[in-house]
Amino acid sequence: MKLKFTSIILLLIFFSCSNKKVDKFPDDFAWGFAVSAFQTEMGNRNGTNNDVNSDWWVWTHYNVENNTGRVSNDLPEDGPDMYDLYESDFALAKSTGINAFRLSIEWSRIFPDASGVPDQKAVAHYHSVFQSLKSHGLKPLVTLHHFTTPVWLHDPLWIIDKANHGNGPRGWLEQRTVDEFVKFAEFCGKEFGGEVDLWATINEPMVVSIGGYLNPLPGNAFPPNELNPEHMVAVTVNLMKAHAGAYRALKEYDTVDVDGDGKSAIVGIVQSMTDFAPVDENDEDDKIAAQHASYLYNEWFLNAIAKGILDSDLDGNGEPAPELGPSVDYIGVNYYTRMHVYRLGQLFPYYPVIDFLPRYPEDCVTNTCTEMGYIIYAPGLYNVLKIADGYGFPIYITENGIADANDALRPEFLKQHLQQVLNAIKDGMDIRGYFYWSYVDNFEWGLGYSKKFGMFSFDPVTKERFKRPSADVYSQIIGAGKVE
Ligand code: BGC
């Protein structure tokens, strides 16, 4: 009898311990912030850190100077100046309790022209950045392409100013850009492999292709701002090739295992994922629209690089493409919102799955929305993690965040989304880390500085950083290892 009683007690202890275990984030979970070079590096008062050699620099300056209305009137050189301030920024970021940091290397700083000769000052700069991360105990996750391409490969004005730029290089429409990107990856693997193990090749390729070639949104235009579905498809396929080539280059040339886990290069993609839902959930057509939207935006690229299946005519069926994949060690998920779509019928008959449109702007009367006009919907994070998990690779949440200047919604946003991450882990998904977008307010592409995603704000003149209250919420969650 006594024995039975003791075993029941032991069983109870066992279950309470194991429950506790799954109620918490793993001890080795990566907690971080995410930033990108173009959005945060510039801002030095005398302009010594401006990088004038990327397509986005040319794009924003042309549109602002010509008052085209395509983008805001803000300029990247008024940013938070992380190029100078990274040391104190990493100390400040570390004080929240994080152990990792996602940033990007600016391709156009390393290779400012077509000569193939790297700029040694820029190379030395990024070495200092990585040393600084190391000294603060922050593991780097390094992106090689975060929206910006050197202007010697992409003249962003070739569509909107044909008279003067019509013959300019066409970026991801050209095989040359793919080849040069693979060379850039090879260079980074050799040069920075002793400081970096965790790499992301390309940030949100579907935003690059859809944003650049299928984006009707006024006021937040992505270069080159053409409406051309064939070009959207061609650019996407080239980005798949670029990813696969860069994956192989990093695996071959980064031979140094920095953290001693037996792996010198862990290489993934950063995929923007949206939780698509039908506008009318009882309407069969709208349901199909939601499936098609998810197929195009969430799955098409991943099918190519994680499964080696390419659907080049977007009819919903792919062909084996072993040259494209599998070429990932993990999938990076960026999640911001749920989006409702409805079926419109064939928009482009030769691409059958493009037959839907989003309800835009979203319904922010019955839903709470962010300053981006995005619906806040935390269960959507679980839904997209489930899609990513279906590919069978580990997952990092490489971005999740909210534009919220007053920090009124961010604390709850953070808690609700992290609870979904925890639910996903409990359900057996292999999620290795979470990077909040963003550390500090920054240049939100065509929308400039009006959208404030940072857990820290900055003074536009002094560049001093100020902590928003949600940073303490983040610290508390990290410290406790769970959402309370
Ligand atoms: C991008 C970031 C951007 C963020 C917020 C992501 O699409 O990777 O560069 O600032 O979302 O909109």
Coordinates of C-alpha atoms and ligand atoms in Angstrom, one line a residue:
M1 CA 0.0 0.0 0.0
K2 CA 2.8 2.3 1.1
L3 CA 4.7 1.5 -2.1
K4 CA 1.6 2.3 -4.2
F5 CA 1.2 5.7 -2.5
T6 CA 4.9 6.6 -3.0
S7 CA 4.7 5.7 -6.7
I8 CA 1.6 7.9 -7.1
I9 CA 3.5 10.8 -5.5
L10 CA 6.5 10.1 -7.8
L11 CA 4.2 10.1 -10.8
L12 CA 2.6 13.4 -9.8
I13 CA 6.0 15.0 -9.3
F14 CA 7.1 13.6 -12.7
F15 CA 4.1 15.0 -14.5
S16 CA 4.2 18.4 -12.8
C17 CA 7.9 18.7 -13.8
S18 CA 7.4 17.6 -17.3
N19 CA 4.4 20.0 -17.7
K20 CA 6.5 22.8 -16.3
K21 CA 9.1 21.9 -18.9
V22 CA 6.8 22.3 -21.9
D23 CA 5.2 25.4 -20.4
K24 CA 8.5 27.2 -20.8
F25 CA 10.6 28.2 -23.8
P26 CA 13.7 26.0 -24.2
D27 CA 16.8 27.0 -22.3
D28 CA 18.7 27.4 -25.5
F29 CA 16.0 29.5 -27.2
A30 CA 17.4 32.4 -29.2
W31 CA 15.9 35.7 -28.1
G32 CA 16.7 38.7 -30.1
F33 CA 15.9 41.8 -32.1
A34 CA 16.0 42.2 -35.8
V35 CA 17.2 45.1 -37.9
S36 CA 18.4 45.6 -41.5
A37 CA 21.4 47.7 -42.7
F38 CA 19.6 50.1 -45.0
Q39 CA 16.9 50.9 -42.4
T40 CA 19.2 51.5 -39.4
E41 CA 22.8 52.3 -40.4
M42 CA 22.6 55.8 -41.7
G43 CA 21.9 59.0 -39.7
N44 CA 25.3 60.3 -38.9
R45 CA 25.0 64.2 -38.7
N46 CA 27.7 64.9 -41.3
G47 CA 26.7 62.1 -43.6
T48 CA 29.9 60.2 -43.5
N49 CA 28.0 56.9 -43.2
N50 CA 25.7 57.4 -46.1
D51 CA 25.7 54.5 -48.6
V52 CA 24.8 56.0 -51.9
N53 CA 25.4 52.8 -53.9
S54 CA 22.2 50.9 -53.4
D55 CA 19.0 50.9 -55.5
W56 CA 16.9 52.0 -52.5
W57 CA 19.1 55.1 -52.0
V58 CA 18.6 56.1 -55.6
W59 CA 14.9 55.2 -55.4
T60 CA 14.1 57.3 -52.3
H61 CA 16.1 60.3 -53.4
Y62 CA 14.6 60.4 -56.9
N63 CA 11.1 60.1 -55.7
V64 CA 11.5 62.6 -52.9
E65 CA 13.3 65.1 -55.1
N66 CA 10.7 64.8 -57.8
N67 CA 7.8 64.7 -55.4
T68 CA 6.3 61.7 -57.1
G69 CA 4.1 60.6 -54.2
R70 CA 5.4 57.1 -54.6
V71 CA 7.1 57.2 -51.2
S72 CA 7.1 59.4 -48.1
N73 CA 9.3 62.5 -47.9
D74 CA 11.7 60.8 -45.5
L75 CA 15.2 59.9 -46.4
P76 CA 17.4 57.0 -45.1
E77 CA 20.2 59.3 -44.1
D78 CA 18.0 60.6 -41.2
G79 CA 18.0 57.2 -39.5
P80 CA 19.2 56.0 -36.1
D81 CA 22.9 55.8 -37.1
M82 CA 23.6 52.3 -36.0
Y83 CA 26.7 52.4 -38.2
D84 CA 28.4 54.6 -35.6
L85 CA 26.4 53.6 -32.5
Y86 CA 26.4 49.8 -32.8
E87 CA 28.6 49.3 -29.7
S88 CA 26.3 51.2 -27.3
D89 CA 23.2 49.8 -29.2
F90 CA 24.3 46.2 -28.6
A91 CA 24.9 47.0 -24.9
L92 CA 21.5 48.5 -24.6
A93 CA 19.8 45.7 -26.5
K94 CA 21.7 43.1 -24.3
S95 CA 20.3 44.9 -21.2
T96 CA 16.9 43.6 -22.1
G97 CA 18.1 40.0 -21.7
I98 CA 18.4 38.9 -25.3
N99 CA 21.1 36.6 -26.4
A100 CA 21.0 37.0 -30.2
F101 CA 20.7 39.8 -32.8
R102 CA 19.6 39.7 -36.4
L103 CA 21.2 42.2 -38.8
S104 CA 22.2 42.4 -42.5
I105 CA 25.5 43.1 -44.3
E106 CA 25.0 45.8 -46.9
W107 CA 26.0 44.3 -50.3
S108 CA 26.6 47.7 -51.8
R109 CA 28.9 48.8 -49.1
I110 CA 31.1 45.7 -49.5
F111 CA 31.0 45.8 -53.3
P112 CA 30.3 49.5 -54.2
D113 CA 31.0 49.0 -57.9
A114 CA 31.3 46.3 -60.6
S115 CA 35.1 45.9 -60.2
G116 CA 34.7 42.9 -57.8
V117 CA 37.1 44.6 -55.4
P118 CA 35.7 44.7 -51.9
D119 CA 35.8 48.0 -49.9
Q120 CA 38.2 47.1 -47.1
K121 CA 36.9 49.8 -44.8
A122 CA 33.4 48.3 -45.1
V123 CA 34.8 44.8 -44.5
A124 CA 36.7 46.0 -41.4
H125 CA 33.5 47.7 -40.2
Y126 CA 31.4 44.5 -40.3
H127 CA 34.3 42.6 -38.5
S128 CA 34.1 45.2 -35.7
V129 CA 30.3 44.8 -35.6
F130 CA 30.6 41.0 -35.2
Q131 CA 33.3 41.4 -32.6
S132 CA 31.1 43.8 -30.7
L133 CA 28.2 41.3 -30.8
K134 CA 30.5 38.6 -29.5
S135 CA 31.7 40.8 -26.7
H136 CA 28.1 41.4 -25.6
G137 CA 27.3 37.7 -25.8
L138 CA 24.9 38.2 -28.7
K139 CA 24.8 35.5 -31.4
P140 CA 24.5 37.0 -34.9
L141 CA 21.9 35.9 -37.4
V142 CA 23.2 37.6 -40.6
T143 CA 21.1 38.3 -43.6
L144 CA 22.8 38.8 -47.0
H145 CA 20.0 40.6 -48.9
H146 CA 17.5 42.7 -47.0
F147 CA 15.7 44.4 -50.0
T148 CA 18.6 46.5 -51.2
T149 CA 20.7 45.7 -54.3
P150 CA 23.8 47.5 -55.5
V151 CA 22.9 50.1 -58.1
W152 CA 25.5 48.7 -60.5
L153 CA 23.2 45.7 -60.7
H154 CA 19.9 47.4 -60.4
D155 CA 18.9 50.8 -61.7
P156 CA 15.6 51.2 -59.9
L157 CA 14.5 54.0 -62.2
W158 CA 14.4 51.9 -65.4
I159 CA 10.6 51.9 -65.4
I160 CA 9.6 55.2 -63.9
D161 CA 12.2 57.3 -65.8
K162 CA 12.6 55.3 -69.0
A163 CA 13.9 58.3 -70.9
N164 CA 17.0 58.5 -68.8
H165 CA 17.3 55.1 -67.3
G166 CA 15.6 52.7 -69.7
N167 CA 18.8 50.9 -70.4
G168 CA 19.9 50.5 -66.8
P169 CA 20.6 47.1 -65.3
R170 CA 17.5 45.3 -64.3
G171 CA 18.4 43.7 -61.0
W172 CA 16.7 40.4 -60.2
L173 CA 15.4 40.2 -63.7
E174 CA 18.9 39.4 -64.9
Q175 CA 21.0 36.2 -64.4
R176 CA 24.0 38.4 -63.7
T177 CA 22.5 39.5 -60.4
V178 CA 22.0 35.9 -59.4
D179 CA 25.6 35.1 -60.2
E180 CA 26.9 38.2 -58.4
F181 CA 24.8 37.4 -55.3
V182 CA 26.3 33.9 -55.2
K183 CA 29.8 35.5 -55.4
F184 CA 28.9 37.9 -52.6
A185 CA 27.7 34.9 -50.5
E186 CA 31.0 33.1 -51.2
F187 CA 32.9 36.3 -50.1
C188 CA 30.9 36.6 -46.9
G189 CA 31.3 32.9 -46.0
K190 CA 35.1 33.1 -46.4
E191 CA 35.5 36.6 -44.8
F192 CA 33.0 36.4 -41.9
G193 CA 32.7 32.7 -41.4
G194 CA 34.9 32.9 -38.3
E195 CA 32.3 35.2 -36.7
V196 CA 29.0 33.9 -38.0
D197 CA 27.4 30.5 -38.0
L198 CA 23.7 31.4 -38.6
W199 CA 22.9 32.9 -42.0
A200 CA 19.8 34.0 -43.9
T201 CA 20.3 34.4 -47.6
I202 CA 17.4 36.6 -48.7
N203 CA 14.8 38.6 -46.7
E204 CA 11.2 38.2 -47.9
P205 CA 11.8 37.3 -51.5
M206 CA 8.1 37.5 -52.2
V207 CA 8.0 41.1 -51.0
V208 CA 10.9 41.9 -53.4
S209 CA 9.0 40.4 -56.4
I210 CA 5.4 41.2 -55.6
G211 CA 6.4 44.6 -54.1
G212 CA 8.4 45.5 -57.2
Y213 CA 6.3 44.1 -60.0
L214 CA 2.7 43.6 -58.8
N215 CA 2.2 46.3 -56.2
P216 CA -0.6 48.8 -56.7
L217 CA -0.2 50.4 -53.3
P218 CA 0.3 54.2 -53.7
G219 CA 2.7 55.8 -51.2
N220 CA 4.7 52.7 -50.4
A221 CA 6.1 51.8 -53.8
F222 CA 9.0 49.3 -54.1
P223 CA 11.4 49.6 -57.0
P224 CA 11.0 49.5 -59.9
N225 CA 7.2 49.9 -59.4
E226 CA 6.1 48.0 -62.5
L227 CA 2.8 46.1 -62.9
N228 CA 4.0 43.1 -64.8
P229 CA 3.1 39.5 -63.6
E230 CA 5.6 37.9 -66.0
H231 CA 8.4 39.9 -64.4
M232 CA 7.1 39.1 -61.0
V233 CA 7.4 35.4 -61.8
A234 CA 10.8 35.8 -63.4
V235 CA 12.2 37.8 -60.5
T236 CA 10.8 35.2 -58.0
V237 CA 12.5 32.3 -59.9
N238 CA 15.8 34.2 -60.0
L239 CA 15.5 34.8 -56.3
M240 CA 15.0 31.1 -55.8
K241 CA 18.2 30.4 -57.9
A242 CA 20.1 33.1 -56.0
H243 CA 19.0 31.6 -52.7
A244 CA 20.1 28.1 -53.7
G245 CA 23.4 29.3 -55.0
A246 CA 24.1 31.3 -51.9
Y247 CA 23.1 28.4 -49.7
R248 CA 25.7 26.2 -51.4
A249 CA 28.4 28.9 -51.4
L250 CA 27.9 29.5 -47.6
K251 CA 28.0 25.8 -46.9
E252 CA 31.2 25.4 -48.8
Y253 CA 33.1 28.5 -47.8
D254 CA 32.1 29.1 -44.2
T255 CA 34.2 26.4 -42.6
V256 CA 34.6 27.8 -39.1
D257 CA 32.3 26.5 -36.3
V258 CA 32.1 29.6 -34.1
D259 CA 30.0 28.2 -31.3
G260 CA 31.4 24.6 -31.3
D261 CA 28.1 22.9 -32.0
G262 CA 29.6 21.0 -34.9
K263 CA 28.1 23.2 -37.6
S264 CA 30.0 26.0 -39.3
A265 CA 27.1 27.3 -41.4
I266 CA 23.4 27.0 -40.7
V267 CA 21.7 28.6 -43.7
G268 CA 18.1 29.5 -44.1
I269 CA 15.6 31.8 -45.9
V270 CA 13.5 34.6 -44.3
Q271 CA 10.0 34.2 -45.6
S272 CA 7.2 36.7 -45.1
M273 CA 4.1 34.7 -44.1
T274 CA 0.6 36.0 -43.8
D275 CA -2.4 34.3 -42.4
F276 CA -4.8 34.4 -45.3
A277 CA -8.5 34.1 -44.6
P278 CA -11.6 34.4 -46.8
V279 CA -13.5 37.7 -46.6
D280 CA -16.7 35.6 -46.4
E281 CA -16.0 32.4 -44.6
N282 CA -19.1 30.8 -46.0
D283 CA -18.3 31.6 -49.6
E284 CA -16.6 28.7 -51.5
D285 CA -14.9 31.1 -53.9
D286 CA -13.4 33.2 -51.1
K287 CA -12.1 30.0 -49.5
I288 CA -10.3 29.1 -52.7
A289 CA -9.0 32.7 -52.8
A290 CA -7.4 32.2 -49.3
Q291 CA -5.8 29.0 -50.4
H292 CA -4.4 30.6 -53.6
A293 CA -3.1 33.6 -51.7
S294 CA -1.3 31.3 -49.2
Y295 CA 0.0 29.2 -52.1
L296 CA 1.4 32.2 -53.9
Y297 CA 2.8 34.2 -51.0
N298 CA 3.6 31.6 -48.3
E299 CA 4.3 28.4 -50.1
W300 CA 5.4 28.9 -53.7
F301 CA 9.0 29.9 -52.8
L302 CA 9.3 27.4 -50.0
N303 CA 8.1 24.6 -52.2
A304 CA 11.0 25.3 -54.5
I305 CA 13.8 25.7 -52.0
A306 CA 12.7 23.4 -49.2
K307 CA 11.2 20.6 -51.4
G308 CA 12.9 21.1 -54.8
I309 CA 9.5 21.6 -56.6
L310 CA 9.1 24.5 -58.9
D311 CA 5.7 25.7 -60.2
S312 CA 6.9 28.0 -62.9
D313 CA 3.5 28.8 -64.4
L314 CA 1.6 29.1 -61.1
D315 CA -1.0 26.6 -61.9
G316 CA -0.7 24.9 -58.6
N317 CA 1.4 22.0 -59.8
G318 CA 5.2 21.9 -59.7
E319 CA 8.0 20.0 -61.4
P320 CA 11.1 18.6 -59.7
A321 CA 13.8 21.2 -59.6
P322 CA 16.7 19.6 -57.7
E323 CA 19.0 22.6 -58.6
L324 CA 16.8 24.7 -56.3
G325 CA 16.3 22.5 -53.3
P326 CA 16.2 21.3 -50.8
S327 CA 18.6 24.1 -49.9
V328 CA 17.6 25.2 -46.4
D329 CA 18.7 24.2 -42.9
Y330 CA 15.9 26.2 -41.3
I331 CA 13.0 28.4 -42.3
G332 CA 12.8 31.9 -41.0
V333 CA 9.2 33.1 -40.6
N334 CA 8.3 36.8 -40.5
Y335 CA 4.7 37.3 -39.3
Y336 CA 2.8 40.5 -39.0
T337 CA -0.8 40.0 -39.8
R338 CA -3.9 38.1 -41.1
M339 CA -5.3 39.3 -44.4
H340 CA -8.8 38.7 -45.8
V341 CA -9.0 37.9 -49.5
Y342 CA -11.8 37.4 -52.0
R343 CA -12.0 35.7 -55.4
L344 CA -12.1 37.9 -58.4
G345 CA -11.7 35.4 -61.2
Q346 CA -8.7 35.1 -63.5
L347 CA -6.6 38.3 -63.3
F348 CA -3.9 36.8 -65.5
P349 CA -5.2 33.7 -67.3
Y350 CA -1.8 32.2 -67.8
Y351 CA -1.2 32.2 -64.0
P352 CA -4.3 30.4 -62.6
V353 CA -3.6 30.9 -58.9
I354 CA -3.6 34.7 -59.2
D355 CA -7.3 35.1 -59.0
F356 CA -7.9 37.0 -55.8
L357 CA -7.5 40.4 -54.2
P358 CA -7.0 41.4 -50.6
R359 CA -9.7 43.4 -48.8
Y360 CA -7.7 46.6 -48.6
P361 CA -7.7 48.5 -46.3
E362 CA -8.6 45.9 -43.8
D363 CA -11.6 46.3 -41.6
C364 CA -10.2 48.2 -38.7
V365 CA -13.6 49.1 -37.3
T366 CA -14.4 45.7 -35.9
N367 CA -10.8 44.6 -35.6
T368 CA -7.9 46.2 -33.7
C369 CA -5.3 47.4 -36.2
T370 CA -1.7 48.6 -36.0
E371 CA -0.5 51.9 -37.3
M372 CA 0.3 50.0 -40.6
G373 CA -3.4 49.2 -40.9
Y374 CA -2.7 45.5 -40.1
I375 CA -5.2 43.5 -38.2
I376 CA -3.7 42.2 -34.9
Y377 CA -4.3 38.4 -34.9
A378 CA -1.9 36.4 -32.8
P379 CA -3.4 32.9 -33.7
G380 CA -2.3 33.7 -37.2
L381 CA 1.3 33.3 -36.1
Y382 CA 0.4 29.7 -35.0
N383 CA -1.3 29.1 -38.4
V384 CA 1.7 30.2 -40.4
L385 CA 4.2 28.3 -38.1
K386 CA 2.1 25.2 -38.9
I387 CA 2.6 25.8 -42.6
A388 CA 6.3 26.3 -42.2
D389 CA 6.6 23.3 -39.9
G390 CA 5.1 21.1 -42.7
Y391 CA 8.4 21.4 -44.6
G392 CA 10.2 19.5 -41.8
F393 CA 12.9 22.0 -41.0
P394 CA 13.6 23.9 -37.8
I395 CA 12.1 27.3 -37.6
Y396 CA 13.2 30.7 -36.4
I397 CA 10.7 33.5 -36.1
T398 CA 13.0 36.1 -37.8
E399 CA 10.5 39.0 -37.5
N400 CA 7.3 39.8 -35.6
G401 CA 6.4 43.3 -34.4
I402 CA 4.0 46.2 -34.4
A403 CA 4.1 49.8 -35.5
D404 CA 2.8 51.5 -32.3
A405 CA 4.4 54.9 -31.4
N406 CA 2.8 55.1 -28.0
D407 CA 3.4 51.6 -27.0
A408 CA -0.2 51.2 -26.2
L409 CA -0.8 47.9 -28.0
R410 CA 2.8 46.5 -28.1
P411 CA 2.9 44.9 -24.6
E412 CA -0.3 42.8 -25.2
F413 CA 0.8 42.1 -28.8
L414 CA 4.1 40.7 -27.6
K415 CA 2.5 38.5 -24.9
Q416 CA -0.2 37.2 -27.2
H417 CA 2.2 36.3 -30.0
L418 CA 4.8 34.7 -27.8
Q419 CA 2.0 32.6 -26.2
Q420 CA 1.3 31.3 -29.7
V421 CA 4.9 30.5 -30.2
L422 CA 4.9 28.6 -26.9
N423 CA 1.7 26.8 -28.0
A424 CA 3.5 25.8 -31.2
I425 CA 6.5 24.5 -29.3
K426 CA 4.2 22.5 -26.9
D427 CA 2.5 21.0 -30.0
G428 CA 5.9 19.7 -31.1
M429 CA 7.0 22.3 -33.6
D430 CA 10.8 22.8 -33.6
I431 CA 11.1 26.5 -33.1
R432 CA 14.5 27.7 -32.2
G433 CA 14.2 31.5 -31.6
Y434 CA 12.2 34.7 -31.8
F435 CA 13.5 38.1 -33.1
Y436 CA 11.3 41.1 -32.4
W437 CA 11.2 43.6 -35.2
S438 CA 12.6 46.0 -34.3
Y439 CA 15.2 47.0 -31.8
V440 CA 14.9 50.8 -32.6
D441 CA 12.5 52.8 -34.8
N442 CA 13.9 53.0 -38.3
F443 CA 13.3 53.7 -42.0
E444 CA 10.1 51.8 -42.9
W445 CA 10.9 51.8 -46.6
G446 CA 8.3 53.8 -48.6
L447 CA 6.6 54.9 -45.4
G448 CA 9.7 56.5 -43.9
Y449 CA 9.9 57.2 -40.2
S450 CA 6.2 57.5 -39.5
K451 CA 5.8 53.8 -38.6
K452 CA 7.5 53.1 -35.3
F453 CA 8.3 49.5 -34.8
G454 CA 11.1 49.9 -32.2
M455 CA 11.1 48.8 -28.6
F456 CA 13.4 51.8 -28.4
S457 CA 12.8 55.2 -30.0
F458 CA 15.5 57.7 -30.9
D459 CA 15.8 61.5 -30.9
P460 CA 16.2 62.6 -34.6
V461 CA 18.8 65.2 -33.7
T462 CA 20.9 63.7 -30.8
K463 CA 20.2 60.1 -31.8
E464 CA 19.7 59.3 -28.1
R465 CA 17.8 56.1 -27.5
F466 CA 14.7 55.8 -25.3
K467 CA 13.2 52.6 -24.0
R468 CA 9.5 52.0 -24.5
P469 CA 7.7 50.1 -21.7
S470 CA 7.3 47.0 -23.8
A471 CA 11.0 46.4 -23.7
D472 CA 10.5 45.6 -20.0
V473 CA 7.7 43.2 -20.9
Y474 CA 10.1 41.5 -23.3
S475 CA 12.8 41.3 -20.6
Q476 CA 10.3 39.8 -18.2
I477 CA 9.2 37.1 -20.6
I478 CA 12.8 36.3 -21.5
G479 CA 13.8 36.1 -17.8
A480 CA 10.8 33.9 -16.8
G481 CA 11.1 31.8 -20.0
K482 CA 7.3 32.0 -20.3
V483 CA 4.4 34.4 -20.8
E484 CA 2.8 35.4 -17.5
Ligands
BGC1 C1 10.7 43.7 -43.5 C2 11.2 44.8 -42.7 C3 10.1 45.8 -42.4 C4 9.1 45.1 -41.6 C5 8.0 46.0 -41.1 C6 9.3 43.2 -43.1 O1 8.6 43.1 -44.2 O2 11.6 42.6 -43.5 O3 12.3 45.4 -43.4 O4 10.6 47.0 -41.9 O5 8.6 44.0 -42.3 O6 7.1 46.3 -42.1

